[in-house]
Amino acid sequence: MSPQEQAVRQLLTHAQQAMNAGRWLQAHQGFSQALQSASQSPQVHHNLALCELALGRHDAALRHAQQALKLSPSLWQSRMVKGKALKALKQPEAADAAFAQLLQTQPDNGEALLARADLAINVFGLPLQAMQWVRPLLQCPEHGEDAQLTLLMASVYDRDSSAQVLSDAVKAFSRRHLRLPEGVLTTQTITPQERRPGPGGLRPRVALLSPHFSASPVYFLTIAGWRHVAKGSDIVVFNRGYQSDWATEQFKDLATEWVDVQTLSAEALAQRIHQADIDVLYDLGGWMDPMGLKALSAKPAREIFKWVGGQSLTTGLETFDGWIGDEWQSPKRFQHLYTEPLVNIPGGYATYTPPPYMPSVPLHKHSTPVIFSNPAKLSRGFLAWLAKLPGPKRFVHHQFRFERTRQKVLQALGTAGVEFICPASHREALEILGRHEWMIDTFPYSSGLTAREAAAMGMKVKVFAGELFCERHSLHLQN
């Protein structure tokens, strides 16, 4: 072996070790250097694609995955990375096609089935399809945990079991899969009494944890609260996501510290939070970020509360000091559905802050009812109820641009009197919403932010109520 070949092999060994340890930047540097001498190596391109994906650089991840497949078409792992990069680049149809192509040659590939199921729930609004795809994986040692979680989350949208049965299943899953081992927090933080005051005096350190510090419910329903808290506290943001927009800048303006923790494992995240000496942490990720929940099982802050963001039903964790709700969302008689102690805020658990582009309320409104909701919330029961409602129905959501999403509705309602509108932006969606007199809410999963937007646009909301937190979002708007 030549000295150059030995050097490349050493680079690859070190890069692989860094990647295995989750040190993605270091791994990327090593593989990039190795690529200079191994430009025709599909494995090096694949590993670079993995690094770019983990670092949130999705265009580069796609390029390297495509090059790896060009050099080695049978490298199915690169097809997985290609699909994930396409999804992140908001090309879900192409992503789904990549996963489907893989399944043509490997119909039992667990990674591809889980990836298609994720798209089915979160993009195409087909939770029942997702359930069908992942059920064969439940007994699989490698993918059984992810399959079970997918089934549980899909069941929040459409199920035959009771709220109690689903809550118990979530609690059991949490006990089995969302617990870090004892002793994972090896460092010891000082007590608030031992803490040295900074130039501004001693202020509480309040942490926010979420993958959605953007124009999402996390912004619209909590930013008013954080602006108030920031007057007397230091805000430490642990950012678990890659999306950045005008709302992200609002959070950054409030933050004393902004910490990007997208690539950290649950254990590393728990240690990072613990080292930050946090008095109170608010989880704003919930079931959108199971890795974040697992980190919180170690209780890395002195107090932890669950609030807006993936707040559909209990986390199943006992480390939370409270679940922030109100008399409509989480009345105390439903405490048995939660492991977290219910902390109900008088007058409402959240405050809606409209976006700067909020349109004015039209003087004249359409009488045709509008269904403005994530299509995943269009359950069998809801569509059956809607089929009995006379007159036309208008569905508004950008996800109805997908044929399979529209077909779900048309198969239940027929084509007569059914209209789909696909707004290109949040502002356009609000303008369309405000032109209507009535919004019909969904069940069992009800509208949270959307119902508040409808009320702000002077609309009436047809409300349904269940028992889970996510089934009671619009109850306070009951006419």
XYZ file of C-alpha atoms in Angstrom:
479
model
C 0.000 0.000 0.000
C 1.381 3.380 -1.009
C 1.822 6.195 1.527
C -1.034 8.089 -0.173
C -3.366 5.100 0.177
C -2.395 4.733 3.822
C -3.131 8.407 4.434
C -6.562 8.116 2.798
C -7.363 5.007 4.818
C -6.384 6.793 8.014
C -8.555 9.782 7.077
C -11.506 7.493 6.443
C -11.019 5.637 9.717
C -10.968 8.852 11.745
C -13.918 10.280 9.832
C -15.938 7.105 10.395
C -15.164 7.203 14.113
C -16.290 10.834 14.292
C -19.511 10.007 12.418
C -20.245 7.063 14.708
C -19.887 9.432 17.671
C -22.187 12.041 16.112
C -19.386 14.560 15.548
C -20.747 15.494 12.154
C -18.573 18.507 11.361
C -15.395 16.579 12.119
C -16.635 13.631 10.083
C -17.505 15.923 7.179
C -14.029 17.430 7.184
C -12.438 13.980 7.099
C -14.600 12.604 4.300
C -14.159 15.821 2.289
C -10.391 15.446 2.474
C -10.588 11.786 1.527
C -12.809 12.642 -1.451
C -9.942 14.542 -3.055
C -8.169 11.216 -3.562
C -11.260 8.987 -3.776
C -13.668 10.985 -5.935
C -15.087 7.793 -7.488
C -15.857 6.113 -4.181
C -19.633 5.718 -3.734
C -19.184 5.069 -0.007
C -17.340 8.350 0.554
C -20.072 10.245 -1.298
C -22.682 8.400 0.751
C -20.988 9.256 4.035
C -20.717 12.891 3.001
C -24.428 12.830 2.172
C -25.124 11.536 5.687
C -23.021 14.310 7.206
C -24.663 17.023 5.130
C -28.109 15.702 6.055
C -27.281 15.724 9.767
C -25.935 19.271 9.471
C -29.097 20.486 7.741
C -27.396 21.146 4.397
C -29.949 19.353 2.300
C -28.924 20.494 -1.194
C -25.414 19.144 -0.625
C -26.800 15.939 0.884
C -28.896 15.386 -2.236
C -25.932 15.984 -4.566
C -23.698 13.493 -2.777
C -26.477 10.886 -2.518
C -27.177 11.161 -6.238
C -23.474 10.837 -7.038
C -23.212 7.762 -4.810
C -26.167 6.186 -6.636
C -24.656 7.048 -10.004
C -21.480 5.218 -9.001
C -23.322 2.358 -7.285
C -27.049 2.086 -8.160
C -27.498 -0.773 -5.672
C -26.476 1.377 -2.688
C -29.975 1.553 -1.177
C -28.791 3.553 1.819
C -28.022 6.465 -0.504
C -31.537 6.239 -1.913
C -32.797 6.679 1.650
C -30.645 9.781 2.100
C -31.865 11.082 -1.249
C -35.465 10.709 -0.130
C -34.846 12.382 3.224
C -33.046 15.289 1.550
C -35.892 15.724 -0.944
C -38.408 15.765 1.900
C -36.398 18.457 3.708
C -36.241 20.423 0.446
C -40.068 20.356 0.346
C -40.292 17.934 -2.552
C -42.430 15.255 -0.872
C -43.697 13.577 -4.045
C -40.124 13.056 -5.234
C -39.110 11.869 -1.770
C -41.950 9.356 -1.664
C -40.997 8.143 -5.136
C -37.421 7.534 -3.952
C -38.624 5.441 -1.019
C -41.125 3.582 -3.208
C -38.399 2.779 -5.746
C -36.302 1.250 -2.980
C -39.257 -0.856 -1.835
C -39.684 -2.293 -5.320
C -36.477 -4.267 -4.837
C -36.650 -4.537 -1.019
C -40.355 -4.651 -0.094
C -39.591 -5.325 3.575
C -37.100 -2.473 4.012
C -38.053 -1.005 7.404
C -36.386 2.363 6.903
C -38.238 2.991 3.661
C -41.591 1.868 5.089
C -41.181 4.177 8.081
C -40.142 7.056 5.824
C -43.212 6.592 3.610
C -45.408 6.361 6.705
C -44.012 9.646 7.987
C -44.866 11.337 4.698
C -48.297 9.713 4.716
C -49.150 11.241 8.102
C -47.400 14.596 7.994
C -47.600 15.551 4.312
C -50.303 13.598 2.497
C -52.707 13.404 5.465
C -53.163 9.627 5.351
C -52.672 8.233 8.879
C -54.517 4.986 8.107
C -52.123 4.316 5.220
C -49.210 4.915 7.578
C -50.604 2.382 10.037
C -50.901 -0.217 7.289
C -47.279 0.246 6.222
C -45.703 -0.011 9.684
C -47.743 -2.814 11.279
C -45.511 -5.552 9.775
C -42.537 -3.932 11.535
C -43.905 -4.117 15.081
C -42.007 -7.320 15.901
C -38.844 -6.223 14.102
C -35.958 -5.746 16.595
C -34.458 -2.927 14.546
C -37.607 -0.958 13.655
C -40.253 -2.078 16.142
C -39.895 0.979 18.386
C -40.304 3.453 15.516
C -43.218 1.445 14.118
C -44.984 1.496 17.471
C -44.469 5.261 17.822
C -45.817 5.800 14.301
C -48.933 3.780 15.143
C -49.507 5.765 18.323
C -49.142 9.144 16.615
C -51.345 8.097 13.690
C -53.982 6.942 16.202
C -54.262 10.456 17.567
C -55.838 11.425 14.226
C -58.020 8.409 13.506
C -58.714 5.408 15.749
C -61.342 3.049 17.109
C -60.007 2.887 20.687
C -60.848 5.247 23.559
C -58.775 8.154 24.820
C -57.942 6.112 27.923
C -56.635 3.174 25.887
C -54.470 5.435 23.722
C -53.142 7.362 26.725
C -52.245 4.134 28.510
C -50.431 2.891 25.402
C -48.469 6.139 25.157
C -47.517 5.936 28.833
C -46.328 2.351 28.367
C -44.280 3.351 25.300
C -42.751 6.246 27.212
C -41.754 4.010 30.143
C -40.116 1.525 27.814
C -38.434 3.747 25.248
C -38.120 7.340 26.530
C -35.972 6.843 29.616
C -32.287 7.668 29.905
C -30.320 5.549 32.390
C -29.804 6.905 35.882
C -26.575 8.810 36.401
C -26.434 10.206 32.879
C -25.995 13.731 34.288
C -22.437 13.505 35.503
C -21.808 17.194 36.172
C -23.207 19.007 39.174
C -24.791 22.412 38.763
C -24.684 25.113 41.377
C -27.789 26.081 43.291
C -29.505 29.405 42.551
C -28.234 30.648 45.931
C -24.628 29.885 44.923
C -24.914 31.522 41.530
C -22.936 34.729 41.055
C -25.018 37.711 39.917
C -24.173 39.088 36.512
C -23.992 42.782 35.591
C -27.789 42.970 35.610
C -28.217 41.148 38.898
C -29.417 37.629 39.545
C -32.148 36.672 37.078
C -33.903 33.306 36.622
C -32.652 31.258 33.685
C -35.624 30.115 31.623
C -35.040 27.624 28.798
C -37.174 26.877 25.723
C -36.735 23.589 23.838
C -38.312 22.965 20.418
C -37.692 22.086 16.751
C -40.204 24.776 15.704
C -38.941 28.255 16.558
C -40.573 29.575 13.391
C -43.945 30.752 12.078
C -45.769 27.893 13.772
C -48.121 27.476 16.751
C -45.042 27.721 18.974
C -44.679 31.341 17.844
C -48.298 32.425 17.454
C -49.484 30.963 20.778
C -46.460 31.586 23.040
C -44.470 34.622 21.875
C -46.564 37.049 23.934
C -45.771 35.027 27.027
C -42.046 34.946 26.327
C -41.928 38.693 25.768
C -43.346 39.105 29.246
C -41.026 36.503 30.805
C -37.958 38.055 29.137
C -38.474 41.271 31.110
C -37.348 39.547 34.295
C -35.498 36.421 33.136
C -32.656 35.284 30.932
C -34.094 33.270 28.028
C -31.979 30.331 26.844
C -33.209 28.779 23.592
C -32.266 25.200 22.722
C -33.050 25.007 19.017
C -33.788 21.509 17.693
C -34.847 22.525 14.173
C -33.425 23.933 10.958
C -36.252 26.169 9.751
C -35.585 29.885 9.983
C -37.962 32.734 9.112
C -39.223 36.071 10.402
C -40.648 34.429 13.536
C -37.269 32.831 14.281
C -35.794 36.317 14.454
C -38.396 37.270 17.070
C -37.241 34.410 19.276
C -33.595 35.329 18.716
C -34.286 38.904 19.756
C -35.599 37.628 23.102
C -32.846 35.086 23.721
C -29.961 35.763 26.050
C -28.401 32.574 24.679
C -29.249 30.689 21.477
C -27.944 27.113 21.395
C -28.282 24.931 18.272
C -28.679 21.316 19.415
C -30.167 19.672 16.319
C -27.554 16.922 16.037
C -27.246 15.950 19.706
C -28.317 12.560 21.002
C -30.775 12.417 23.893
C -27.954 11.850 26.371
C -25.808 14.665 24.990
C -28.806 17.002 24.923
C -29.629 16.251 28.555
C -26.043 16.987 29.545
C -25.980 20.220 27.516
C -29.167 21.482 29.171
C -27.897 20.459 32.602
C -24.624 22.329 32.088
C -26.569 25.487 31.186
C -27.793 25.819 34.795
C -31.496 26.182 33.957
C -34.062 27.120 36.590
C -37.181 26.415 34.520
C -37.429 24.679 31.149
C -40.506 24.762 28.899
C -40.744 21.943 26.407
C -42.271 23.244 23.150
C -41.556 20.124 21.109
C -43.502 17.289 22.685
C -44.247 14.414 20.334
C -42.759 16.375 17.416
C -39.398 15.670 19.081
C -39.267 12.286 20.878
C -35.488 12.620 21.215
C -36.033 15.833 23.155
C -38.548 14.103 25.421
C -36.062 11.332 26.106
C -33.490 13.934 27.148
C -36.004 15.437 29.569
C -36.490 12.058 31.256
C -33.248 12.826 33.108
C -34.718 16.114 34.411
C -31.788 18.290 33.306
C -33.412 21.505 34.646
C -34.676 22.274 38.146
C -38.270 22.509 36.922
C -39.789 21.348 33.624
C -43.186 22.211 32.136
C -44.960 21.063 28.979
C -46.574 23.748 26.873
C -47.522 24.436 23.229
C -45.813 22.304 20.579
C -46.540 18.620 20.008
C -48.929 18.940 22.946
C -51.457 16.426 21.682
C -51.536 14.071 24.659
C -49.423 13.151 27.660
C -45.687 12.591 27.241
C -45.840 9.737 29.728
C -42.885 11.241 31.628
C -42.942 11.740 35.392
C -40.167 14.348 35.343
C -42.478 17.209 34.333
C -43.547 19.561 37.109
C -46.630 20.547 35.184
C -48.690 20.399 32.012
C -49.905 23.875 31.114
C -53.534 23.892 30.030
C -56.836 25.464 31.034
C -60.362 24.559 32.091
C -61.387 23.825 28.485
C -58.304 21.987 27.248
C -57.447 19.894 30.286
C -60.077 20.009 33.030
C -58.887 18.394 36.238
C -61.333 15.511 35.812
C -59.051 14.241 33.017
C -55.933 14.102 35.210
C -55.949 10.288 34.829
C -54.990 10.731 31.162
C -51.721 12.502 32.095
C -48.549 11.652 33.985
C -47.848 15.400 34.279
C -49.689 17.384 36.991
C -52.264 19.606 35.284
C -51.583 23.329 35.719
C -54.566 25.235 34.356
C -54.258 28.923 33.518
C -57.406 30.944 34.270
C -58.866 32.442 31.107
C -56.884 30.303 28.672
C -53.582 28.470 28.367
C -52.295 30.463 25.370
C -52.498 33.936 23.849
C -52.840 34.338 20.099
C -50.469 36.847 18.505
C -51.426 37.625 14.888
C -48.711 37.835 12.232
C -47.673 41.243 10.888
C -49.431 40.393 7.615
C -52.803 39.643 9.233
C -55.474 40.692 6.683
C -58.435 42.852 7.561
C -61.817 41.238 8.160
C -64.058 41.410 5.045
C -67.448 43.075 5.412
C -69.239 40.372 3.420
C -68.671 36.660 3.957
C -69.533 33.447 2.098
C -72.158 31.166 3.597
C -70.383 28.043 2.288
C -68.658 26.431 5.286
C -64.903 26.065 5.116
C -62.807 23.195 6.450
C -59.369 24.670 7.014
C -57.271 21.919 8.535
C -54.321 19.613 8.122
C -55.817 16.765 6.019
C -54.518 14.206 8.531
C -57.281 15.444 10.845
C -60.006 14.409 8.387
C -60.849 11.175 10.178
C -63.280 8.516 9.004
C -65.782 9.684 11.597
C -65.485 13.329 10.629
C -65.852 12.647 6.911
C -68.872 10.424 7.584
C -70.453 13.262 9.606
C -69.626 15.753 6.863
C -71.196 13.509 4.201
C -74.561 13.919 5.945
C -74.297 17.713 5.974
C -76.240 19.155 3.018
C -74.767 21.748 0.692
C -71.299 22.459 -0.715
C -68.089 22.116 1.266
C -64.874 24.030 0.724
C -61.531 22.537 1.845
C -58.606 24.910 2.267
C -55.030 23.740 2.831
C -51.865 23.729 0.754
C -51.614 19.938 1.156
C -54.652 19.450 -1.062
C -52.361 20.024 -4.023
C -51.604 16.302 -3.773
C -53.941 14.030 -5.726
C -53.895 11.291 -3.095
C -54.928 13.809 -0.426
C -57.895 15.008 -2.472
C -58.934 11.442 -3.254
C -59.262 10.654 0.446
C -61.984 13.319 0.667
C -63.671 12.549 -2.641
C -63.969 8.845 -1.839
C -65.899 9.768 1.318
C -67.997 12.659 -0.001
C -68.207 12.251 -3.746
C -67.360 15.041 -6.167
C -70.586 17.057 -6.055
C -70.244 20.309 -4.162
C -66.680 19.652 -3.011
C -64.068 22.328 -3.695
C -60.362 22.389 -2.876
C -58.336 25.586 -2.463
C -54.549 25.413 -2.092
C -53.160 28.712 -0.752
C -49.557 29.430 -1.613
C -48.747 31.180 1.674
C -49.981 31.632 5.229
C -51.102 35.149 4.372
C -53.176 33.906 1.427
C -54.655 31.170 3.619
C -55.782 33.756 6.184
C -57.307 35.909 3.461
C -59.285 32.937 2.148
C -60.320 31.872 5.641
C -61.612 35.323 6.524
C -64.004 35.405 3.570
C -66.164 32.742 5.191
C -68.782 32.996 7.885
C -68.291 29.507 9.320
C -65.416 27.101 9.851
C -66.215 23.472 10.597
C -63.692 22.019 13.033
C -62.424 18.448 12.748
C -62.599 15.537 15.171
C -61.186 13.728 17.026
C -58.108 15.967 16.479
C -59.380 19.538 16.566
C -57.931 22.803 15.293
C -55.622 24.703 17.608
C -54.000 27.693 15.932
C -56.413 27.646 12.980
C -59.488 27.975 15.196
C -57.945 31.004 16.903
C -57.137 32.498 13.518
C -60.742 31.942 12.455
C -62.016 33.711 15.556
C -59.621 36.602 14.909
C -61.102 36.877 11.400
C -64.608 37.205 12.833
C -65.715 33.672 12.022
C -67.921 31.220 13.869
C -66.531 27.755 14.540
C -68.474 24.513 14.637
C -66.866 22.804 17.641
C -66.516 19.175 18.656
C -64.919 17.957 21.891
C -63.248 14.747 23.006
C -61.089 13.933 26.021
C -57.475 14.234 24.854
C -55.799 17.642 24.894
C -55.725 17.778 21.090
C -59.432 16.965 20.959
C -60.433 20.100 22.877
C -58.429 22.871 21.179
C -61.391 24.933 20.005
C -63.777 24.265 22.881
C -63.331 27.800 24.246
C -64.843 29.096 20.968
C -68.122 27.242 21.414
C -70.931 29.422 20.111
